[in-house]
Amino acid sequence: MVNQLTISELTTRLARRETSAREVTQACLDRIQQVDGEIKAFLSFDAPDALKQAEHADQALAGGGTHQQQPLLGVPIALKDILAVQGQPLGCASKILEKFISPYDATVVEKLKAAGAIVFGRLNMDEFAMGSSTENSAYFTTRNPWDTARIPGGSSGGSAAAVAADECLASLGTDTGGSIRQPAALCGCVGLKPTYGRVSRYGVVAFASSLDQIGPFTKSVADAATVLGVIAGHDSRDSTSVPEPVPNYRAALNGGLKGLKLGLPKEYFISGIDPEVSAAVNAAVRQLEQLGAEIIEISLPHTEYAVAVYYIVATAEASANLARFDGIRYGLRMEGADLFELYSKTRGAGFGPEVKRRIILGTYVLSSGYYDAYYLRAQKVRTLIRDDLLKAFAKVDAIVTPTSPTAAFKVGEKSGDPMQMYLSDIFTISCNLAGNCGLSVPCGFIRNPEPGSRNPKLPVGLQLLGPPFGEATLFKIAHAYEQATPWHKERPQLNAR
Ligand code: GLN
């Protein structure tokens, strides 16, 4: 089944003409047909358009096109429903953007297309990327391929589930507080949040502009390096993108871990973390040590404030960003007697409860009288969190933590308790607040506590945090670990129709 391959395996076969872009695209579409009724990763997909792109890729390959020139030539990649693709729906899994069609391509989409990728599909997510489970999608909840009674993580749950279920070779998501790394961990794939400014945000619907980054979900670390190499780089259309040269990430993969120092933050192995997750992460740390890395205990003393700070900064920025959805410019419009009624009816009908909660909270923390007490203070603590990390990176090359305190939880288990849900991001959020990079790589399994499940185990992710623009180091460490362990070879059993 060519849809099960990694990007590296597929491009080797494409180059040898052992398969075609058409064959792999069709295999992905067939797989969606077979399993997506159960997984529900895709909100929609445009099969004729995907096959047309595949035909172009096959023509390029036949004309002598190579993967040196176009690293993703013939590779089907699916996208979170937050990234703009010209002529395709762009909905952020929200009713307020129902029927909205994007008039242009995001920079990452332009770059994927220029690299020869077949860009297809709209992947489910929490509405406007607010959530950790995809239960906040206005349409349906995506299911974890390892146990369909469980959530795939979020907010990029569709992106993670589609890769884990082999419905595409790789996907893109966004990470504002963990939305790439946490679902990657819960679905057993590799997920990378690049350094803030590494990848252009032009064409991504903004949630919290100072935190959002686009990044890949892949089946291997090498594939993540390939995709980042394609999507990274300066973009004059995003003033926060950094004019830092893009290294050859693939070339950085090899070489041992001798001489590398890895920090283990003592604050991250706290109560509330599942003991089996903790055991898997500890075993991974020992493995990294055996591979030659030196493990050093470090302290990130302001970690305990990260979730609180995030929910002030992120909601404040979201309340401003989401003001544009007013019934005039995009998507849904509810008529009203006057303009104000039109706004309030449209926003009342178009936004779901979590988005409303965040807009209200964000407006409150920015309001005069409370601004100093909440927003300003949160920004100060954000600086302390960033300083903690930068101080640590002066001593170590990367930091190792669990990605998520638990494995995938059950659908409905936390959706009634926003505070519980917010705590799922405790290990991922500091990285967004500080702007550095982070990656999740599979590091084993825990027992599925539900007896009789098709897959008796649930994946666990190891998080590696790197300094700003330290992606190459993360790839090197994660690749060495992946090659020394069997986890990435395991696939969930699914009922194919
Ligand atoms: N789970 C976090 C939230 O709900 C992070 C979401 C994200 O990274 N987009 O905001």
Coordinates of C-alpha atoms and ligand atoms in Angstrom, one line a residue, residues 80 82 126 128-133 136 154-156 174-182 207 212 310-311 314 354 358 421-422 424-425 428-429 432, ligand 1:
K80 CA -5.7 21.7 8.5
I82 CA -7.0 26.9 8.8
D126 CA -11.1 22.5 17.1
F128 CA -10.5 28.4 15.2
A129 CA -7.8 26.1 16.7
M130 CA -9.2 26.5 20.3
G131 CA -9.0 23.2 22.0
S132 CA -7.1 20.0 22.7
S133 CA -9.4 17.3 21.4
N136 CA -14.8 22.0 19.6
G154 CA -6.1 19.0 19.2
S155 CA -6.5 21.4 17.9
S156 CA -4.9 19.8 14.8
T174 CA -0.8 24.9 13.4
D175 CA 0.5 25.1 17.0
T176 CA -0.4 28.0 19.2
G177 CA -0.1 26.2 22.6
G178 CA 0.7 22.7 21.6
S179 CA -1.8 21.9 18.8
I180 CA 0.8 20.1 16.6
R181 CA 2.9 18.4 19.3
Q182 CA 0.0 17.1 21.5
F207 CA -5.8 32.7 16.4
D212 CA 0.8 30.7 16.1
Y310 CA -1.2 31.6 27.9
Y311 CA -4.9 31.8 28.6
A314 CA -4.0 33.9 23.7
E354 CA -15.5 27.7 23.3
R358 CA -12.4 33.0 24.7
M421 CA -8.9 20.5 29.1
Y422 CA -6.6 23.6 29.4
S424 CA -3.6 19.1 28.8
D425 CA -1.2 21.7 27.3
T428 CA 3.7 22.4 25.4
I429 CA 2.7 26.0 26.1
N432 CA 4.9 29.1 22.2
Ligands
GLN1 N1 -5.0 23.6 23.4 C1 -4.6 25.0 23.3 C2 -5.8 25.9 23.3 O1 -6.9 25.4 23.4 C3 -3.7 25.2 22.2 C4 -4.4 25.3 20.9 C5 -3.4 25.5 19.8 O2 -2.2 25.3 19.9 N2 -4.0 25.9 18.7 O3 -5.7 27.0 23.0

